[in-house]
Coordinates of C-alpha atoms in Angstrom, one line a residue:
M176 CA 25.3 -34.3 33.3
K177 CA 26.1 -30.6 33.6
A178 CA 25.7 -28.3 30.5
L179 CA 26.4 -24.7 29.7
H180 CA 24.1 -23.0 27.1
V181 CA 25.8 -20.1 25.3
I182 CA 23.5 -17.7 23.5
T183 CA 24.1 -14.4 21.8
G184 CA 21.6 -12.5 24.0
L185 CA 18.5 -13.0 26.1
G186 CA 16.0 -10.5 24.8
V187 CA 12.5 -11.7 23.9
G188 CA 12.9 -13.7 20.7
G189 CA 12.0 -17.1 19.4
A190 CA 15.3 -18.8 20.1
E191 CA 15.6 -17.2 23.6
Q192 CA 12.2 -18.2 24.7
Q193 CA 12.7 -21.6 23.2
L194 CA 15.8 -22.0 25.4
R195 CA 13.9 -21.0 28.5
L196 CA 11.1 -23.5 27.8
L197 CA 13.6 -26.2 27.0
L198 CA 15.5 -25.8 30.2
R199 CA 12.3 -26.5 32.1
H200 CA 12.1 -29.9 30.6
L201 CA 15.7 -31.1 30.2
P202 CA 16.8 -33.5 33.0
V203 CA 20.2 -31.8 33.0
D204 CA 22.0 -29.4 35.4
C205 CA 22.0 -26.3 33.1
E206 CA 23.5 -22.9 33.3
V207 CA 23.3 -20.1 30.6
A208 CA 25.9 -17.6 29.4
A209 CA 24.7 -14.6 27.3
L210 CA 27.4 -12.9 25.3
T211 CA 25.4 -9.6 25.2
N212 CA 21.9 -8.1 26.0
P213 CA 20.7 -9.9 29.1
G214 CA 17.1 -8.9 28.4
A215 CA 13.8 -10.1 29.8
V216 CA 14.4 -13.8 29.2
A217 CA 17.4 -13.6 31.5
D218 CA 15.2 -12.4 34.3
G219 CA 12.8 -15.3 33.5
L220 CA 15.6 -17.8 33.6
V221 CA 16.8 -16.5 37.0
A222 CA 13.2 -16.8 38.3
D223 CA 13.2 -20.4 37.1
G224 CA 16.3 -21.0 39.2
V225 CA 18.8 -21.1 36.4
R226 CA 22.1 -19.5 36.9
V227 CA 22.8 -16.9 34.1
H228 CA 26.3 -15.5 33.3
H229 CA 26.7 -12.2 31.4
L230 CA 29.8 -11.9 29.3
G231 CA 29.4 -8.2 28.5
M232 CA 30.4 -8.5 24.9
G233 CA 30.5 -5.1 23.1
G234 CA 30.0 -6.3 19.5
N235 CA 30.8 -9.0 17.0
R236 CA 34.5 -8.2 17.0
D237 CA 34.9 -7.8 20.8
L238 CA 37.5 -10.6 21.1
S239 CA 37.9 -10.0 24.8
A240 CA 34.8 -12.0 25.4
L241 CA 36.5 -15.1 24.2
P242 CA 39.0 -15.6 27.1
R243 CA 36.2 -14.7 29.5
L244 CA 34.1 -17.4 28.1
V245 CA 37.0 -19.9 28.1
R246 CA 37.6 -19.1 31.8
L247 CA 33.9 -19.6 32.6
I248 CA 33.8 -23.0 30.9
R249 CA 36.9 -24.2 32.6
A250 CA 35.7 -23.1 36.0
G251 CA 32.2 -24.6 35.6
G252 CA 33.2 -28.2 35.2
Y253 CA 30.7 -28.7 32.3
D254 CA 30.3 -32.0 30.5
L255 CA 28.8 -30.3 27.4
V256 CA 28.4 -26.9 25.9
H257 CA 25.4 -26.1 23.8
T258 CA 25.4 -22.9 21.6
H259 CA 22.5 -21.0 20.1
L260 CA 22.5 -18.3 17.4
Y261 CA 25.3 -17.3 15.1
R262 CA 27.6 -15.2 17.2
A263 CA 27.4 -17.6 20.2
C264 CA 28.0 -20.6 17.9
V265 CA 31.2 -19.0 16.5
Y266 CA 32.6 -17.9 19.9
G267 CA 31.1 -20.7 22.0
R268 CA 32.4 -23.6 19.9
L269 CA 35.9 -22.2 20.0
A270 CA 35.8 -21.4 23.7
A271 CA 34.6 -24.9 24.5
R272 CA 37.4 -26.5 22.7
L273 CA 40.0 -24.1 24.2
A274 CA 38.6 -24.9 27.6
G275 CA 38.9 -28.7 27.0
V276 CA 35.2 -29.5 26.5
R277 CA 34.8 -31.8 23.5
A278 CA 31.1 -32.4 23.6
V279 CA 29.8 -29.3 21.8
V280 CA 26.3 -29.1 20.4
A281 CA 24.9 -26.1 18.4
T282 CA 21.3 -25.4 17.5
E283 CA 20.6 -23.6 14.2
H284 CA 17.4 -21.7 14.9
S285 CA 17.2 -19.2 12.0
L286 CA 18.8 -20.1 8.8
G287 CA 17.0 -19.1 5.6
D288 CA 17.9 -19.4 2.0
S289 CA 19.0 -15.8 1.8
Q290 CA 19.3 -14.7 5.5
M291 CA 20.3 -15.8 8.9
E292 CA 18.7 -14.2 12.0
G293 CA 17.2 -11.5 9.8
R294 CA 20.6 -10.6 8.2
K295 CA 21.7 -11.1 4.7
L296 CA 24.0 -14.1 4.2
T297 CA 27.4 -13.4 2.8
A298 CA 30.4 -15.6 1.7
G299 CA 32.2 -14.4 4.8
V300 CA 29.4 -15.3 7.2
R301 CA 29.2 -18.7 5.6
A302 CA 32.9 -19.4 5.7
L303 CA 33.2 -18.4 9.4
Y304 CA 30.1 -20.5 10.2
L305 CA 31.6 -23.6 8.5
A306 CA 35.0 -23.1 10.2
S307 CA 33.4 -23.0 13.6
E308 CA 31.0 -25.8 12.9
R309 CA 33.9 -28.3 12.5
L310 CA 34.8 -27.6 16.2
G311 CA 31.5 -29.1 17.3
S312 CA 30.1 -32.6 17.9
A313 CA 26.7 -32.0 16.2
T314 CA 24.6 -29.3 14.8
V315 CA 20.8 -29.4 15.5
A316 CA 18.4 -28.2 12.9
V317 CA 14.9 -27.1 14.1
S318 CA 13.3 -28.5 10.9
P319 CA 14.2 -30.8 7.9
V320 CA 14.2 -27.6 5.8
V321 CA 17.0 -26.1 7.9
A322 CA 18.8 -29.5 7.8
D323 CA 18.7 -29.4 4.0
R324 CA 20.1 -25.8 4.0
L325 CA 22.9 -26.8 6.3
R326 CA 23.8 -29.7 3.9
R327 CA 23.8 -27.4 1.0
W328 CA 26.1 -25.1 2.9
G329 CA 28.6 -27.9 3.3
V330 CA 27.9 -29.3 6.8
P331 CA 28.3 -33.1 6.6
A332 CA 25.0 -34.9 6.8
P333 CA 26.1 -37.2 9.7
R334 CA 26.8 -34.2 11.9
I335 CA 23.2 -32.8 11.5
E336 CA 20.4 -33.8 13.9
V337 CA 16.8 -32.6 13.5
V338 CA 15.2 -31.6 16.8
P339 CA 12.1 -29.5 16.2
N340 CA 11.2 -26.6 18.4
G341 CA 8.7 -27.4 21.1
I342 CA 5.7 -25.8 22.7
D343 CA 3.8 -26.2 26.0
V344 CA 0.6 -27.5 24.4
T345 CA -1.5 -27.3 27.6
R346 CA -0.5 -23.7 28.2
F347 CA -1.9 -22.6 24.8
R348 CA -5.1 -24.5 25.2
F349 CA -8.1 -22.2 24.5
D350 CA -10.0 -20.8 27.4
L351 CA -13.2 -18.8 26.7
S352 CA -13.0 -16.8 29.9
R353 CA -9.4 -15.8 29.1
R354 CA -10.6 -14.8 25.7
H355 CA -13.3 -12.5 27.0
H356 CA -11.0 -11.0 29.7
T357 CA -8.2 -10.3 27.3
R358 CA -10.4 -8.7 24.6
R359 CA -12.0 -6.4 27.3
R360 CA -8.6 -5.5 28.6
L361 CA -7.4 -4.6 25.0
G362 CA -10.5 -2.5 24.3
L363 CA -11.6 -4.7 21.4
P364 CA -15.2 -4.3 20.3
E365 CA -17.4 -7.2 21.3
H366 CA -18.0 -8.3 17.7
A367 CA -14.6 -7.5 16.3
Y368 CA -12.9 -10.1 14.1
V369 CA -9.4 -10.2 15.3
V370 CA -6.5 -11.1 13.0
G371 CA -3.2 -11.8 14.8
G372 CA 0.4 -11.5 13.8
I373 CA 3.2 -12.7 16.2
G374 CA 6.9 -12.2 15.8
R375 CA 9.8 -9.7 15.8
L376 CA 8.8 -6.5 14.1
T377 CA 11.4 -6.8 11.3
P378 CA 11.2 -6.4 7.5
G379 CA 11.5 -10.1 7.0
K380 CA 8.2 -10.8 8.9
R381 CA 6.3 -8.7 6.3
F382 CA 3.7 -7.4 8.8
D383 CA 3.3 -4.4 6.4
V384 CA 1.5 -6.8 4.1
L385 CA -0.9 -7.7 6.9
I386 CA -1.6 -4.1 7.7
R387 CA -2.5 -3.3 4.1
A388 CA -4.7 -6.4 4.0
I389 CA -6.7 -5.2 7.0
A390 CA -7.2 -1.9 5.1
R391 CA -9.0 -3.8 2.4
L392 CA -11.4 -5.5 4.8
P393 CA -14.5 -4.2 6.6
D394 CA -14.1 -1.9 9.6
D395 CA -15.0 -4.7 12.1
H396 CA -11.6 -6.4 11.2
W397 CA -8.9 -5.6 13.7
L398 CA -5.2 -6.5 13.7
L399 CA -3.3 -7.5 16.9
L400 CA 0.5 -7.4 16.4
V401 CA 2.4 -9.2 19.1
G402 CA 6.1 -8.4 19.3
A403 CA 8.7 -5.6 19.2
G404 CA 11.6 -4.7 17.0
P405 CA 13.2 -2.1 14.7
E406 CA 10.2 -1.9 12.3
S407 CA 7.8 -0.8 15.0
S408 CA 7.7 2.9 14.0
V409 CA 7.6 2.0 10.3
L410 CA 4.6 -0.3 10.8
R411 CA 2.8 2.3 12.9
R412 CA 3.3 4.8 10.1
T413 CA 2.1 2.3 7.6
A414 CA -1.1 1.8 9.6
H415 CA -1.7 5.6 9.7
E416 CA -1.1 5.9 6.0
A417 CA -3.5 3.0 5.3
G418 CA -6.2 4.6 7.4
V419 CA -6.4 1.8 9.9
A420 CA -4.3 3.0 12.8
E421 CA -7.3 2.8 15.1
R422 CA -7.8 -0.9 14.2
V423 CA -4.2 -2.0 14.6
L424 CA -3.0 -2.8 18.2
F425 CA 0.6 -3.2 19.1
T426 CA 1.1 -5.2 22.3
G427 CA 4.9 -5.1 22.4
E428 CA 6.9 -8.2 23.6
R429 CA 5.0 -10.9 25.2
P430 CA 7.0 -13.9 26.4
N431 CA 5.2 -17.2 26.1
L432 CA 6.0 -18.0 29.8
P433 CA 5.2 -15.7 32.8
D434 CA 8.0 -13.3 33.6
G435 CA 6.3 -10.7 35.7
S436 CA 5.7 -8.2 32.9
P437 CA 2.4 -6.4 32.9
G438 CA -0.4 -7.2 30.5
P439 CA -1.7 -10.4 28.9
D440 CA 0.8 -13.2 28.1
L441 CA 1.0 -14.8 24.7
P442 CA -1.5 -17.6 25.3
S443 CA -4.1 -15.0 26.4
L444 CA -3.5 -13.0 23.3
T445 CA -3.9 -16.0 21.0
A446 CA -7.1 -16.8 22.8
A447 CA -8.3 -13.3 22.0
M448 CA -7.6 -13.8 18.2
D449 CA -9.9 -15.3 15.6
L450 CA -7.2 -16.0 13.0
L451 CA -3.4 -16.0 12.9
V452 CA -1.6 -14.8 9.8
S453 CA 2.1 -15.2 9.1
P454 CA 3.1 -13.5 5.9
A455 CA 6.9 -14.0 6.3
P456 CA 8.2 -15.7 3.1
E457 CA 11.2 -17.4 4.7
E458 CA 10.9 -19.2 8.0
S459 CA 13.1 -21.8 9.6
F460 CA 10.3 -23.4 11.6
G461 CA 7.2 -21.3 12.2
L462 CA 6.8 -21.4 15.9
A463 CA 4.0 -18.8 16.0
V464 CA 2.0 -20.9 13.6
V465 CA 2.3 -24.0 15.8
E466 CA 1.4 -22.0 19.0
A467 CA -1.7 -20.6 17.2
L468 CA -2.7 -24.1 16.2
A469 CA -2.4 -25.2 19.8
S470 CA -4.8 -22.4 20.7
G471 CA -7.3 -23.9 18.1
L472 CA -6.9 -21.0 15.7
P473 CA -7.1 -21.2 11.9
V474 CA -3.9 -20.1 10.3
L475 CA -2.8 -18.4 7.0
Y476 CA 0.9 -18.6 6.3
A477 CA 3.5 -17.9 3.5
S478 CA 6.2 -20.2 4.9
C479 CA 6.1 -22.7 7.8
P480 CA 8.4 -25.7 7.6
A481 CA 6.8 -27.1 10.8
I482 CA 3.5 -27.5 8.9
E483 CA 5.0 -28.3 5.5
D484 CA 6.9 -31.3 6.9
L485 CA 3.6 -32.9 8.2
P486 CA 1.0 -35.1 6.4
P487 CA -1.7 -32.9 4.8
R488 CA -4.5 -33.5 7.3
A489 CA -2.3 -33.1 10.4
A490 CA -3.0 -29.3 10.4
A491 CA -6.2 -28.9 8.4
A492 CA -6.8 -25.4 9.9
A493 CA -3.6 -24.1 8.3
R494 CA -3.5 -22.8 4.7
R495 CA -0.7 -21.5 2.7
V496 CA -1.2 -18.2 0.9
R497 CA 1.0 -16.7 -1.8
G498 CA 0.9 -13.0 -2.8
G499 CA 0.5 -9.6 -1.3
P500 CA -2.1 -7.6 0.6
E501 CA -4.9 -8.4 -1.8
A502 CA -4.3 -12.2 -1.6
Y503 CA -4.3 -12.1 2.2
A504 CA -7.4 -9.9 2.4
R505 CA -9.2 -12.3 0.2
A506 CA -8.0 -15.3 2.3
V507 CA -9.0 -13.7 5.6
A508 CA -12.5 -13.0 4.2
E509 CA -12.8 -16.6 3.1
V510 CA -11.8 -17.9 6.5
R511 CA -14.3 -15.7 8.2
A512 CA -17.1 -16.6 5.8
A513 CA -16.5 -20.3 6.5
G514 CA -17.6 -19.6 10.1
A515 CA -16.0 -20.3 13.5
R516 CA -14.5 -23.7 14.2
P517 CA -14.3 -25.4 17.6
R518 CA -11.0 -24.3 19.3
T519 CA -9.6 -27.8 19.5
V520 CA -5.9 -28.8 19.4
P521 CA -4.9 -30.5 16.2
A522 CA -2.4 -33.4 15.9
A523 CA 0.2 -31.0 14.6
A524 CA 0.5 -29.2 17.9
H525 CA 0.9 -32.4 19.9
R526 CA 3.6 -33.5 17.5
Y527 CA 5.6 -30.5 18.6
S528 CA 5.2 -30.9 22.4
I529 CA 8.2 -29.6 24.3
T530 CA 8.6 -32.9 26.1
R531 CA 9.2 -34.8 22.8
S532 CA 11.7 -32.2 21.7
A533 CA 13.6 -32.4 25.0
A534 CA 13.7 -36.2 24.8
R535 CA 15.2 -36.0 21.3
L536 CA 17.7 -33.5 22.4
M537 CA 18.8 -35.7 25.3
D538 CA 19.6 -38.4 22.7
V539 CA 21.9 -35.9 20.9
Y540 CA 23.6 -35.0 24.2
A541 CA 24.2 -38.6 25.1
A542 CA 25.8 -39.3 21.8
A543 CA 28.0 -36.2 22.0
V544 CA 29.2 -37.0 25.5
S545 CA 29.8 -40.6 24.7
S546 CA 31.8 -39.7 21.6
S547 CA 33.8 -37.1 23.4
S548 CA 34.8 -39.6 26.1
S549 CA 35.8 -42.4 23.7
P550 CA 39.5 -42.6 22.8
S551 CA 40.3 -41.3 19.3
P552 CA 41.7 -43.8 16.8
Q553 CA 45.5 -43.5 16.3
G554 CA 46.2 -40.6 14.0
A555 CA 42.6 -39.6 13.7
N556 CA 41.5 -35.9 14.0
S557 CA 40.0 -35.6 17.4
S558 CA 37.7 -32.8 16.4

């Protein structure tokens, strides 16, 4: 089987890094087409031996990208097209059908109740999404919560498949020497209690809440923010205003797979932490939480479908917190007071192994290709 993955961009983000990790475990000949923003993940894919095509799309309404994508799909001889993220789903599904590829799968990575990929949902966004969705074979939801949202939008239930995000569990396994090395490299005091936050620095992640929580805690509490984004300068200013700028470290983007960039990678940074906090009130999956659990960290979170979909004891180290800075400061203090736990991997992390996710996705691929090669009933709609 030969597949083309179409994605909006390949900067360092959850969907982009998930795609790179997935391609390392799919037994399929895969290529990737990025509509815009090649980014660091594109370099990583090339290093992995994956062919990456850049469409050079100038914006959401750059329709010239559509015929370029159609030509690419026709020339590639692909059996299946898999789209990721909103813009790529809209353009990619249509291009695949125009190019004659009927096996079209899309993954919905970031659909919330009120936003998609950090942007406010509108009637126009929803209408265009549903119109393009009908051109596909199946839509993959990364959690049952996202599947429910898709159904409420009007996507027929039989077209929805749940395939959770996956992680490389062994890569995140805690290593004491890596912890000491990373903390020294970051300049963290030996006895600092390090609270971590991982994700795009956007308003929806609510890292401002975490900064204000640190300001309510003793001076030996430090905050390690891993990620980049448009809120970086705002968050730095918030730290200064709260009087904790010297205790808040910004690492910038850190892909969870080696890409040649300087500095510690994500597993090294989670090893350096004592607690992971995710105050975002609306998540589609909660990948950072699962990665933190794989590193043996206790976790505080506002929203994490990946954990909420599991039996209560599958992630005993994860606790839901509601409220603002005061509530999070109190919860952090309680976790610290409870003492350090062994940095073991809970059942929840193994449940989300990338090998399991890849196997489930292969089932979706097989069904899509099989359906696309079957003759349509007389008079039936072939789409």
